[in-house]
Amino acid sequence: MDSKPEKDVDASSVSSASPARYEFYDPSKESIWTRLGLTVESFKRAPGTTGGQVVAGGNNVKDLERVLADAPMLQQKMKPRHLQMIAVGGSIGTGLFVGSGGALRLGGPAGVLIAWILIGIMLINVTQAIGEMSILYPVSGGFYTLAVRFLDPSFAFAMGWNYVFQWAVVLPLEITVAGTTVQYWGEHIMPIAGWITIFWILITIVCVFGTLGFAEEEFWSSCLKLLVVVMFIFIGIICICGGGPTGGEYDSYIGGRNWSNPGAFANGFKGVCAVFVTAAFSFAGTELVGLAASETPNPRETMPAAVKGTFWRITIIYISSLTIIGLLLPYDEPRLLGGSGANASPFVIALDKARIYGLNHFVNVTICISVLSIGLSCVYAGSRTLCALAETGYAPKLFTYVDKSSRPLPAVICILAFGPLAYVNVKAEGDVVFKWLLALSGLSTLFTWLAICLCHIRFRRAWKVQGHSVEELPFRALGGTYGSWFGVILIILVLISQFYIALWPIGGMNPDPKVVAEDFFASYLAFPVMILFYGIGYAWKRTLPQRAHEIDLDTGRKSWLTVQEMREYRAERKTAPLHIRVYRMLFTN
């Protein structure tokens, strides 16, 4: 799984045989204020791409595609620390801090651990797969663009639009959760509509700074989230052992008491099935490292560390904290049953029960910041995918606009425009509207991960058929195609389990057929919508998957090392001291 500085093919030399002439736009020549997005000039369209544009002559389409792939429209502003923290803490938010409470209520502590561990193992394989492909092809649009190439443009069209709508709908959800989180300190401070307005404006302001604003916010918020979770794990261990403050519920040893009474499983097999989608939602956004690869100066150096960071986040952050939660709280805790927002967060509930005054407020502040962080991820992921859809002809050409500060401006505005949907929650009827909006994107994360695994399988097949060796790859997925097949099978099983729960929900089927149908589509609407989008994409472009020997493996490819060169490089690395080799294996490339 080593990566090596590759032999890049100079974009201008690729087309030397053709009469085309390329002029390169260098954003570094702009003022620092323009690059930060703080001048009127920064909102003007960047000429061509940030790498080059055709200015005269030439009709070699293949050469043009290679130049565009070698010079993505989005500037490479992310630093290694940004990418690593996005991978480690980027998706820690509502799913872990709040959603885990509902999962504990439905599945019990054992059900929660089973679901999170299985989804976590699958996700490790997904990130390994996307790491392998993104390092070789750090193209704009990430996994969507790879799906167009390795799978089928019609399927990629469906997956891409589903991904855009997923983040567009999650944005107002996160803004609403942020508002309810603040109301933990009292509903009289300000109406929920006021908080929604404030948080939407804050997200919009950060988006003005483009990629750098998102990256910096993610870095510092991820640091805070990791600090709080690690701190909670240590406090939780002390409380479980009976070291909590006198007068609290954890001033005596509790051990595994809550696993015995009320028990490890809340609703048996159904409870475990019901928790899978919550677990998947909590990991949503992990795939963002694939989108960010094209905005990182040297993904061969930074992506392996980011990919490996996913393993540590899953094992240390998620599994450890959820184990602590399952030991501290019984699944029939009343506040889990009736609370909402921060009031239902098992982290806050546990600290309240321990009577550790002040820390619960600190955790609640962290939850609020985490929610806003995920809101920014919504704008980042949705806008970049929408821009890529436009670049491939599957969205209006307007969305290909990228300004001099590297903001896909129309795409960003489009996603931000969904933010005011949060206001529907001000009225009681808004719950119904929001229910169906969320239903449209409820399974989108699973479809995205499925596409990544299938892309990797098809890529490896084409790589082999066209005479390449896996030894040429600068980074190899830990599980190879076996890991991707494991991901495909597990995702299908999760979809089946969700279908099962949608038809036979916990608590029994409602006698009213209308309610049964409504509950089913509320859980499974994203599946027929995905099929509908595929049908639209096929009717529009009439495309079919290419055979393995027809797949283009050269356009946008960054590494052209031979097997012998890679063998020499890896042999040289094996001569490093043991402690350095161990460090590289666990944390870096």
Coordinates of C-alpha atoms in Angstrom, one line a residue:
M1 CA 0.0 0.0 0.0
D2 CA 2.9 2.3 -0.6
S3 CA 2.6 5.4 -2.7
K4 CA 5.4 7.0 -4.7
P5 CA 6.0 10.3 -6.4
E6 CA 4.9 9.5 -9.9
K7 CA 6.1 10.4 -13.3
D8 CA 3.5 13.0 -14.4
V9 CA 2.9 13.6 -18.1
D10 CA 3.1 17.3 -18.8
A11 CA -0.3 18.5 -20.1
S12 CA 1.3 20.7 -22.7
S13 CA 3.4 17.8 -24.1
V14 CA 0.5 15.4 -24.4
S15 CA -0.8 17.2 -27.4
S16 CA 2.6 18.1 -29.0
A17 CA 1.7 16.1 -32.1
S18 CA -1.4 18.2 -32.7
P19 CA -1.7 21.8 -33.8
A20 CA -3.5 22.8 -30.6
R21 CA -1.9 25.4 -28.4
Y22 CA -2.7 25.6 -24.7
E23 CA -2.4 28.7 -22.6
F24 CA -2.1 28.1 -18.9
Y25 CA -3.9 30.2 -16.2
D26 CA -1.8 30.6 -13.1
P27 CA -4.1 31.5 -10.1
S28 CA -1.0 32.3 -8.0
K29 CA -0.6 35.5 -10.1
E30 CA -3.8 36.8 -8.6
S31 CA -3.7 38.8 -5.4
I32 CA -4.1 37.0 -2.2
W33 CA -7.4 38.7 -1.6
T34 CA -8.7 37.5 -4.9
R35 CA -7.6 33.9 -4.2
L36 CA -9.4 34.1 -0.8
G37 CA -12.5 35.3 -2.5
L38 CA -12.7 38.7 -0.9
T39 CA -12.7 40.9 -3.9
V40 CA -15.1 41.6 -6.8
E41 CA -12.5 40.2 -9.2
S42 CA -12.6 36.9 -7.4
F43 CA -16.2 36.3 -8.5
K44 CA -15.3 36.5 -12.2
R45 CA -14.9 33.3 -14.1
A46 CA -11.5 31.7 -14.2
P47 CA -10.3 31.7 -17.8
G48 CA -10.6 28.1 -19.0
T49 CA -9.4 25.9 -16.2
T50 CA -6.8 26.5 -13.6
G51 CA -4.5 24.4 -15.7
G52 CA -5.0 25.4 -19.3
Q53 CA -7.4 26.2 -22.1
V54 CA -7.4 25.8 -25.8
V55 CA -6.8 29.2 -27.4
A56 CA -6.2 28.3 -31.0
G57 CA -6.2 25.5 -33.4
G58 CA -6.5 21.8 -32.9
N59 CA -9.4 19.3 -33.0
N60 CA -7.8 16.4 -31.1
V61 CA -10.6 15.7 -28.6
K62 CA -8.6 13.0 -26.8
D63 CA -5.8 15.5 -26.2
L64 CA -8.2 18.1 -24.9
E65 CA -9.7 15.6 -22.5
R66 CA -6.3 14.8 -21.1
V67 CA -5.4 18.5 -20.6
L68 CA -8.7 19.0 -18.7
A69 CA -8.1 15.9 -16.6
D70 CA -4.5 17.0 -15.8
A71 CA -5.6 20.5 -15.0
P72 CA -8.9 20.3 -13.0
M73 CA -11.0 23.4 -12.8
L74 CA -10.8 23.5 -9.0
Q75 CA -7.6 24.9 -7.5
Q76 CA -5.5 22.7 -5.3
K77 CA -5.8 24.6 -2.0
M78 CA -6.1 21.8 0.5
K79 CA -3.1 20.9 2.6
P80 CA -2.2 17.5 4.0
R81 CA -3.5 18.4 7.5
H82 CA -6.9 19.4 6.0
L83 CA -7.3 16.2 4.1
Q84 CA -6.3 14.0 7.1
M85 CA -8.7 15.7 9.5
I86 CA -11.5 15.6 7.0
A87 CA -10.9 11.8 6.8
V88 CA -10.6 11.4 10.6
G89 CA -13.2 13.7 11.9
G90 CA -15.1 15.1 9.0
S91 CA -18.2 13.0 9.3
I92 CA -18.5 13.0 13.1
G93 CA -21.7 14.9 13.8
T94 CA -25.4 14.3 14.2
G95 CA -25.1 10.6 13.5
L96 CA -22.8 9.9 16.4
F97 CA -23.7 12.6 18.9
V98 CA -27.5 12.5 18.4
G99 CA -28.5 9.6 16.1
S100 CA -26.7 7.0 18.3
G101 CA -29.3 7.7 21.0
G102 CA -32.2 6.6 18.7
A103 CA -30.1 3.6 17.6
L104 CA -29.5 2.6 21.2
R105 CA -33.3 2.7 21.8
L106 CA -34.1 0.6 18.8
G107 CA -31.3 -1.9 18.8
G108 CA -29.8 -2.0 22.3
P109 CA -26.1 -1.8 23.0
A110 CA -25.2 -5.0 21.3
G111 CA -27.3 -4.1 18.2
V112 CA -25.6 -0.8 18.0
L113 CA -22.1 -2.3 18.1
I114 CA -23.0 -5.1 15.6
A115 CA -24.3 -2.5 13.1
W116 CA -21.5 0.0 13.5
I117 CA -18.8 -2.6 13.3
L118 CA -20.1 -4.2 10.1
I119 CA -20.7 -0.9 8.4
G120 CA -17.3 0.3 9.7
I121 CA -15.5 -2.8 8.2
M122 CA -17.3 -2.2 4.9
L123 CA -16.4 1.5 4.9
I124 CA -12.7 0.7 5.5
N125 CA -12.8 -1.3 2.2
V126 CA -14.7 1.6 0.5
T127 CA -12.1 4.2 1.5
Q128 CA -9.3 1.9 0.5
A129 CA -10.9 1.4 -2.9
I130 CA -11.5 5.1 -3.5
G131 CA -8.0 5.8 -2.2
E132 CA -6.5 3.5 -4.9
M133 CA -8.5 5.1 -7.7
S134 CA -8.2 8.7 -6.6
I135 CA -4.5 8.6 -6.2
L136 CA -4.2 7.2 -9.8
Y137 CA -7.0 9.5 -11.1
P138 CA -7.4 12.7 -9.0
V139 CA -10.1 14.0 -11.3
S140 CA -12.7 16.6 -10.7
G141 CA -15.9 15.1 -9.4
G142 CA -14.2 12.2 -7.7
F143 CA -16.1 9.0 -7.6
Y144 CA -18.9 10.4 -9.8
T145 CA -16.5 11.0 -12.7
L146 CA -14.9 7.5 -12.1
A147 CA -18.4 6.0 -12.2
V148 CA -19.0 7.6 -15.6
R149 CA -15.8 6.0 -16.9
F150 CA -15.7 2.6 -15.2
L151 CA -19.4 1.8 -14.9
D152 CA -22.1 3.4 -17.0
P153 CA -22.9 7.1 -17.6
S154 CA -26.6 6.4 -17.0
F155 CA -25.9 4.8 -13.6
A156 CA -23.4 7.6 -12.8
F157 CA -26.1 10.2 -13.7
A158 CA -28.5 8.5 -11.3
M159 CA -25.9 8.2 -8.5
G160 CA -24.6 11.7 -9.0
W161 CA -28.0 13.5 -8.8
N162 CA -29.0 11.3 -5.9
Y163 CA -25.8 12.4 -4.1
V164 CA -26.5 16.0 -4.9
F165 CA -30.1 15.8 -3.5
Q166 CA -28.9 13.9 -0.5
W167 CA -26.7 16.8 0.6
A168 CA -29.1 19.4 -0.5
V169 CA -31.8 17.9 1.9
V170 CA -29.4 17.2 4.7
L171 CA -28.3 20.9 4.8
P172 CA -31.7 22.2 6.1
L173 CA -31.8 19.1 8.5
E174 CA -28.4 20.0 10.0
I175 CA -29.4 23.7 10.3
T176 CA -32.6 22.6 12.1
V177 CA -30.7 20.3 14.5
A178 CA -28.2 23.2 15.2
G179 CA -31.2 25.3 16.2
T180 CA -32.7 22.7 18.5
T181 CA -29.2 22.1 20.0
V182 CA -29.0 25.7 21.1
Q183 CA -32.5 25.4 22.7
Y184 CA -30.9 23.0 25.2
W185 CA -30.2 26.2 27.2
G186 CA -33.8 27.4 27.0
E187 CA -36.4 27.9 24.3
H188 CA -37.1 31.4 25.5
I189 CA -33.8 32.8 24.3
M190 CA -34.8 33.1 20.6
P191 CA -37.4 31.3 18.4
I192 CA -36.2 28.4 16.3
A193 CA -36.7 30.5 13.2
G194 CA -34.1 33.0 14.4
W195 CA -31.5 30.4 15.1
I196 CA -32.1 28.9 11.6
T197 CA -31.5 32.3 10.1
I198 CA -28.2 32.8 12.0
F199 CA -26.8 29.3 11.2
W200 CA -27.7 29.6 7.5
I201 CA -25.9 33.0 7.3
L202 CA -22.9 31.6 9.1
I203 CA -22.6 28.7 6.6
T204 CA -23.0 31.1 3.7
I205 CA -20.2 33.4 5.1
V206 CA -17.8 30.4 5.4
C207 CA -18.7 29.4 1.8
V208 CA -17.5 32.7 0.6
F209 CA -13.9 31.6 1.4
G210 CA -14.4 28.5 -0.9
T211 CA -12.4 25.4 -0.5
L212 CA -9.9 27.0 1.9
G213 CA -12.7 28.2 4.2
F214 CA -14.3 24.7 4.2
A215 CA -10.9 23.0 4.8
E216 CA -9.9 25.3 7.7
E217 CA -13.3 25.0 9.4
E218 CA -13.2 21.2 9.0
F219 CA -9.7 21.0 10.4
W220 CA -10.4 23.0 13.6
S221 CA -13.9 21.5 14.2
S222 CA -12.5 18.0 13.7
C223 CA -9.8 18.7 16.3
L224 CA -12.5 19.8 18.7
K225 CA -14.7 16.8 18.0
L226 CA -11.9 14.4 18.4
L227 CA -10.9 16.1 21.7
V228 CA -14.4 15.8 23.1
V229 CA -14.9 12.2 22.1
V230 CA -11.6 11.1 23.5
M231 CA -12.2 13.0 26.7
F232 CA -15.7 11.4 26.9
I233 CA -14.2 7.9 26.5
F234 CA -11.8 8.4 29.4
I235 CA -14.6 10.0 31.6
G236 CA -16.9 7.1 30.6
I237 CA -14.4 4.5 31.6
I238 CA -14.0 6.1 35.0
C239 CA -17.8 6.3 35.5
I240 CA -18.3 2.7 34.5
C241 CA -15.8 1.7 37.2
G242 CA -17.6 3.7 39.8
G243 CA -15.4 6.8 39.9
G244 CA -18.1 9.3 39.1
P245 CA -18.9 12.3 41.3
T246 CA -20.6 11.5 44.6
G247 CA -24.4 11.9 44.3
G248 CA -24.4 11.0 40.6
E249 CA -25.6 7.7 39.2
Y250 CA -22.1 6.5 38.5
D251 CA -20.6 6.8 42.0
S252 CA -20.5 3.0 42.3
Y253 CA -19.4 0.3 39.9
I254 CA -21.9 -0.5 37.2
G255 CA -19.8 -2.6 34.8
G256 CA -22.1 -4.4 32.3
R257 CA -25.3 -4.0 34.4
N258 CA -27.2 -2.4 31.6
W259 CA -26.4 -5.3 29.2
S260 CA -28.1 -7.6 31.7
N261 CA -31.0 -5.3 32.7
P262 CA -32.8 -4.3 30.5
G263 CA -30.6 -6.3 28.1
A264 CA -28.2 -6.3 25.2
F265 CA -30.9 -6.3 22.4
A266 CA -33.9 -4.0 22.4
N267 CA -35.9 -5.5 19.6
G268 CA -34.0 -8.6 18.7
F269 CA -33.1 -9.2 15.0
K270 CA -35.5 -6.4 13.9
G271 CA -33.7 -4.0 16.1
V272 CA -30.3 -4.8 14.6
C273 CA -31.8 -4.4 11.1
A274 CA -33.3 -1.0 12.0
V275 CA -30.0 0.3 13.2
F276 CA -28.0 -0.3 10.0
V277 CA -29.3 2.8 8.2
T278 CA -28.6 5.0 11.2
A279 CA -25.0 3.6 11.3
A280 CA -24.6 4.3 7.6
F281 CA -26.0 7.9 8.1
S282 CA -23.4 8.5 10.9
F283 CA -20.6 7.6 8.5
A284 CA -22.0 9.7 5.6
G285 CA -19.3 12.0 4.3
T286 CA -16.4 9.7 4.7
E287 CA -16.2 9.4 0.9
L288 CA -15.5 13.2 0.7
V289 CA -11.7 12.4 0.7
G290 CA -12.3 11.1 -2.9
L291 CA -13.9 14.4 -3.9
A292 CA -11.1 16.4 -2.2
A293 CA -8.3 14.5 -4.0
S294 CA -8.4 16.9 -7.0
E295 CA -8.1 19.9 -4.7
T296 CA -5.0 18.6 -3.0
P297 CA -1.5 19.4 -4.5
N298 CA -0.1 15.9 -4.1
P299 CA -2.7 13.2 -3.5
R300 CA -0.1 10.5 -3.7
E301 CA 1.5 11.7 -0.5
T302 CA -1.7 12.8 1.3
M303 CA -4.4 10.3 0.3
P304 CA -2.8 7.2 1.9
A305 CA -2.6 8.9 5.3
A306 CA -6.2 10.1 4.9
V307 CA -7.5 6.6 3.9
K308 CA -5.7 5.0 6.8
G309 CA -7.2 7.6 9.2
T310 CA -10.6 6.2 8.5
F311 CA -9.6 2.9 10.2
W312 CA -8.5 4.8 13.4
R313 CA -11.7 6.9 13.4
I314 CA -13.9 3.8 13.2
T315 CA -12.1 1.8 15.8
I316 CA -11.1 4.4 18.3
I317 CA -13.8 7.1 17.9
Y318 CA -17.0 5.3 16.9
I319 CA -16.6 1.8 18.4
S320 CA -15.0 2.9 21.7
S321 CA -17.5 5.8 22.3
L322 CA -20.5 3.6 21.4
T323 CA -19.3 0.8 23.7
I324 CA -19.1 3.4 26.6
I325 CA -22.6 4.7 25.8
G326 CA -24.0 1.2 25.8
L327 CA -22.5 0.5 29.2
L328 CA -23.6 3.9 30.7
L329 CA -27.1 4.0 29.5
P330 CA -29.9 1.5 29.3
Y331 CA -31.8 1.4 26.0
D332 CA -35.1 2.2 27.9
E333 CA -33.7 5.5 29.2
P334 CA -36.7 7.9 29.1
R335 CA -34.8 10.8 27.5
L336 CA -33.8 8.6 24.6
L337 CA -37.5 7.7 24.1
G338 CA -38.9 11.2 24.1
G339 CA -36.1 13.6 23.5
S340 CA -35.1 15.4 20.3
G341 CA -31.9 17.1 19.2
A342 CA -29.4 17.6 22.0
N343 CA -31.9 16.4 24.6
A344 CA -31.7 13.0 23.0
S345 CA -27.9 12.9 22.7
P346 CA -26.6 10.0 24.8
F347 CA -23.4 11.9 25.4
V348 CA -25.2 14.8 27.1
I349 CA -27.6 12.4 28.9
A350 CA -24.7 10.4 30.4
L351 CA -22.9 13.5 31.6
D352 CA -26.1 14.9 33.1
K353 CA -26.7 11.6 35.0
A354 CA -23.1 11.7 36.2
R355 CA -23.6 15.2 37.5
I356 CA -20.4 16.5 36.0
Y357 CA -21.6 20.1 35.8
G358 CA -20.4 22.2 33.0
L359 CA -19.0 19.5 30.8
N360 CA -22.5 18.7 29.4
H361 CA -22.6 22.3 28.1
F362 CA -19.2 21.9 26.5
V363 CA -20.3 18.7 24.8
N364 CA -23.5 20.5 23.6
V365 CA -21.4 23.3 22.1
T366 CA -19.3 20.7 20.3
I367 CA -22.5 19.1 19.0
C368 CA -23.6 22.5 17.7
I369 CA -20.3 23.1 15.9
S370 CA -20.3 19.5 14.6
V371 CA -23.7 20.1 13.1
L372 CA -22.6 23.3 11.4
S373 CA -19.5 21.4 10.1
I374 CA -21.6 18.8 8.4
G375 CA -23.7 21.6 7.0
L376 CA -20.6 23.0 5.3
S377 CA -19.8 19.5 4.1
C378 CA -23.3 19.4 2.5
V379 CA -22.4 22.5 0.4
Y380 CA -19.0 21.3 -0.5
A381 CA -20.0 17.8 -1.6
G382 CA -23.2 18.8 -3.3
S383 CA -21.7 21.7 -5.2
R384 CA -18.6 19.8 -6.4
T385 CA -20.7 16.9 -7.6
L386 CA -23.2 19.2 -9.3
C387 CA -20.2 20.9 -11.1
A388 CA -18.9 17.5 -12.2
L389 CA -22.4 16.6 -13.5
A390 CA -22.4 19.8 -15.6
E391 CA -18.9 19.1 -16.9
T392 CA -20.0 15.7 -18.2
G393 CA -23.2 17.1 -19.7
Y394 CA -25.7 15.8 -17.2
A395 CA -26.5 19.1 -15.6
P396 CA -27.1 22.7 -17.0
K397 CA -23.9 24.2 -18.4
L398 CA -24.3 27.1 -16.0
F399 CA -22.9 24.9 -13.2
T400 CA -19.5 24.5 -14.9
Y401 CA -18.8 28.1 -13.8
V402 CA -15.8 28.3 -11.5
D403 CA -14.6 31.7 -10.4
K404 CA -11.0 32.9 -9.7
S405 CA -11.2 31.9 -6.1
S406 CA -12.0 28.3 -7.2
R407 CA -15.6 28.4 -6.2
P408 CA -18.1 26.6 -8.4
L409 CA -20.3 29.6 -7.7
P410 CA -23.7 28.7 -9.3
A411 CA -23.5 25.2 -7.8
V412 CA -22.7 26.6 -4.3
I413 CA -25.6 29.0 -4.5
C414 CA -27.9 26.2 -5.7
I415 CA -27.1 24.0 -2.7
L416 CA -27.3 27.0 -0.3
A417 CA -30.7 27.8 -1.6
F418 CA -32.0 24.6 0.0
G419 CA -31.1 25.9 3.4
P420 CA -34.3 27.9 4.0
L421 CA -36.2 24.6 3.8
A422 CA -35.3 24.4 7.4
Y423 CA -38.1 27.0 8.1
V424 CA -40.8 24.4 7.4
N425 CA -39.9 22.9 10.8
V426 CA -41.2 26.1 12.5
K427 CA -44.8 24.8 11.8
A428 CA -46.1 21.4 12.9
E429 CA -47.0 20.5 9.3
G430 CA -43.3 21.0 8.4
D431 CA -42.5 17.6 9.9
V432 CA -44.5 15.9 7.1
V433 CA -42.7 17.9 4.4
F434 CA -39.3 17.1 6.0
K435 CA -40.2 13.4 6.3
W436 CA -40.6 13.1 2.6
L437 CA -37.6 15.2 1.7
L438 CA -35.5 13.0 3.8
A439 CA -37.1 9.9 2.3
L440 CA -35.8 11.0 -1.1
S441 CA -32.2 10.8 0.1
G442 CA -32.4 8.2 2.9
L443 CA -30.5 5.5 1.1
S444 CA -28.3 7.7 -1.1
T445 CA -25.1 7.1 1.0
L446 CA -25.5 3.4 0.5
F447 CA -25.9 3.8 -3.3
T448 CA -22.7 6.0 -3.4
W449 CA -20.7 3.4 -1.5
L450 CA -22.1 0.7 -3.8
A451 CA -21.0 2.7 -6.8
I452 CA -17.5 3.1 -5.4
C453 CA -17.1 -0.6 -4.8
L454 CA -18.4 -1.5 -8.3
C455 CA -16.1 1.1 -9.8
H456 CA -13.1 -0.5 -8.1
I457 CA -14.0 -4.0 -9.3
R458 CA -14.5 -2.7 -12.9
F459 CA -11.2 -0.7 -12.7
R460 CA -9.2 -3.7 -11.5
R461 CA -10.8 -5.9 -14.2
A462 CA -9.9 -3.4 -17.0
W463 CA -6.4 -2.9 -15.5
K464 CA -5.8 -6.6 -15.7
V465 CA -7.4 -7.1 -19.2
Q466 CA -5.4 -4.3 -20.7
G467 CA -2.1 -5.9 -19.6
H468 CA -1.3 -4.0 -16.4
S469 CA -0.1 -5.3 -13.1
V470 CA -1.3 -4.3 -9.7
E471 CA 2.4 -3.7 -8.9
E472 CA 2.2 -0.6 -11.0
L473 CA -0.3 1.0 -8.7
P474 CA 1.1 3.7 -6.4
F475 CA -1.4 2.6 -3.8
R476 CA -3.2 -0.7 -3.5
A477 CA -6.4 -1.2 -1.6
L478 CA -5.8 -3.4 1.5
G479 CA -8.5 -5.9 0.6
G480 CA -8.2 -5.7 -3.2
T481 CA -11.3 -6.7 -5.1
Y482 CA -12.3 -9.1 -2.3
G483 CA -12.8 -6.1 0.0
S484 CA -14.9 -4.3 -2.7
W485 CA -17.0 -7.5 -3.2
F486 CA -17.5 -7.6 0.6
G487 CA -18.7 -4.1 0.4
V488 CA -21.2 -4.8 -2.4
I489 CA -22.6 -7.9 -0.6
L490 CA -23.0 -6.1 2.7
I491 CA -24.7 -3.0 1.1
I492 CA -27.1 -5.3 -0.6
L493 CA -27.9 -7.0 2.7
V494 CA -28.4 -3.7 4.4
L495 CA -30.8 -2.7 1.6
I496 CA -32.7 -5.9 2.1
S497 CA -32.8 -5.4 5.9
Q498 CA -34.2 -1.9 5.4
F499 CA -36.8 -3.3 3.0
Y500 CA -37.7 -5.8 5.7
I501 CA -38.1 -3.2 8.4
A502 CA -40.0 -0.9 6.0
L503 CA -42.6 -3.7 5.5
W504 CA -42.7 -5.2 9.0
P505 CA -41.7 -2.3 11.3
I506 CA -40.8 -2.6 14.9
G507 CA -43.9 -2.7 17.0
G508 CA -45.9 -4.6 14.4
M509 CA -47.7 -3.6 11.2
N510 CA -50.3 -0.9 11.3
P511 CA -53.8 -2.2 10.4
D512 CA -54.4 0.8 8.2
P513 CA -53.0 0.0 4.6
K514 CA -52.6 3.7 3.9
V515 CA -50.3 4.1 6.9
V516 CA -48.3 0.9 5.9
A517 CA -47.7 2.3 2.4
E518 CA -46.7 5.7 3.8
D519 CA -44.3 4.2 6.2
F520 CA -42.8 2.0 3.6
F521 CA -42.1 4.8 1.1
A522 CA -40.8 7.0 3.9
S523 CA -38.1 4.4 4.4
Y524 CA -37.5 3.2 0.9
L525 CA -38.5 6.0 -1.5
A526 CA -34.9 6.6 -2.5
F527 CA -34.7 3.2 -4.2
P528 CA -37.5 3.8 -6.9
V529 CA -36.2 7.4 -7.3
M530 CA -32.7 6.0 -8.1
I531 CA -34.3 3.7 -10.7
L532 CA -36.2 6.6 -12.1
F533 CA -33.0 8.7 -12.5
Y534 CA -31.3 5.8 -14.2
G535 CA -34.2 5.5 -16.7
I536 CA -33.9 9.3 -17.4
G537 CA -30.2 9.1 -17.9
Y538 CA -30.5 6.1 -20.2
A539 CA -33.3 7.7 -22.2
W540 CA -31.3 10.9 -22.5
K541 CA -27.8 9.6 -23.5
R542 CA -28.6 6.0 -24.6
T543 CA -25.3 4.7 -23.1
L544 CA -24.3 1.2 -22.1
P545 CA -21.4 0.0 -20.0
Q546 CA -18.1 -0.5 -21.9
R547 CA -16.3 -3.8 -22.0
A548 CA -13.2 -4.0 -19.9
H549 CA -10.8 -3.7 -22.8
E550 CA -12.6 -0.5 -24.0
I551 CA -12.4 1.4 -20.7
D552 CA -10.1 4.4 -20.9
L553 CA -7.2 4.0 -18.4
D554 CA -5.0 6.8 -19.6
T555 CA -7.0 10.1 -19.4
G556 CA -6.3 11.8 -16.2
R557 CA -3.9 9.1 -15.1
K558 CA -1.1 10.6 -12.9
S559 CA 1.2 7.7 -12.3
W560 CA 3.1 6.0 -15.2
L561 CA 5.7 4.0 -13.2
T562 CA 6.7 0.6 -14.5
V563 CA 6.6 -2.7 -12.4
Q564 CA 10.3 -2.6 -12.1
E565 CA 10.4 0.9 -10.9
M566 CA 7.8 0.2 -8.2
R567 CA 9.6 -2.9 -7.1
E568 CA 12.8 -0.9 -6.7
Y569 CA 11.0 1.8 -4.8
R570 CA 9.3 -0.7 -2.4
A571 CA 12.5 -2.6 -1.9
E572 CA 14.3 0.6 -0.9
R573 CA 11.5 1.4 1.6
K574 CA 11.9 -2.0 3.2
T575 CA 15.4 -1.1 4.3
A576 CA 14.1 1.6 6.6
P577 CA 14.2 0.9 10.4
L578 CA 11.4 -1.2 11.9
H579 CA 9.8 1.7 13.8
I580 CA 9.6 3.8 10.6
R581 CA 8.1 0.9 8.6
V582 CA 5.5 0.3 11.3
Y583 CA 4.6 4.0 11.4
R584 CA 4.2 4.1 7.6
M585 CA 2.0 1.0 7.6
L586 CA -0.3 2.3 10.3
F587 CA -0.5 6.1 9.6
T588 CA 1.1 7.3 6.3
N589 CA 2.0 6.1 2.8

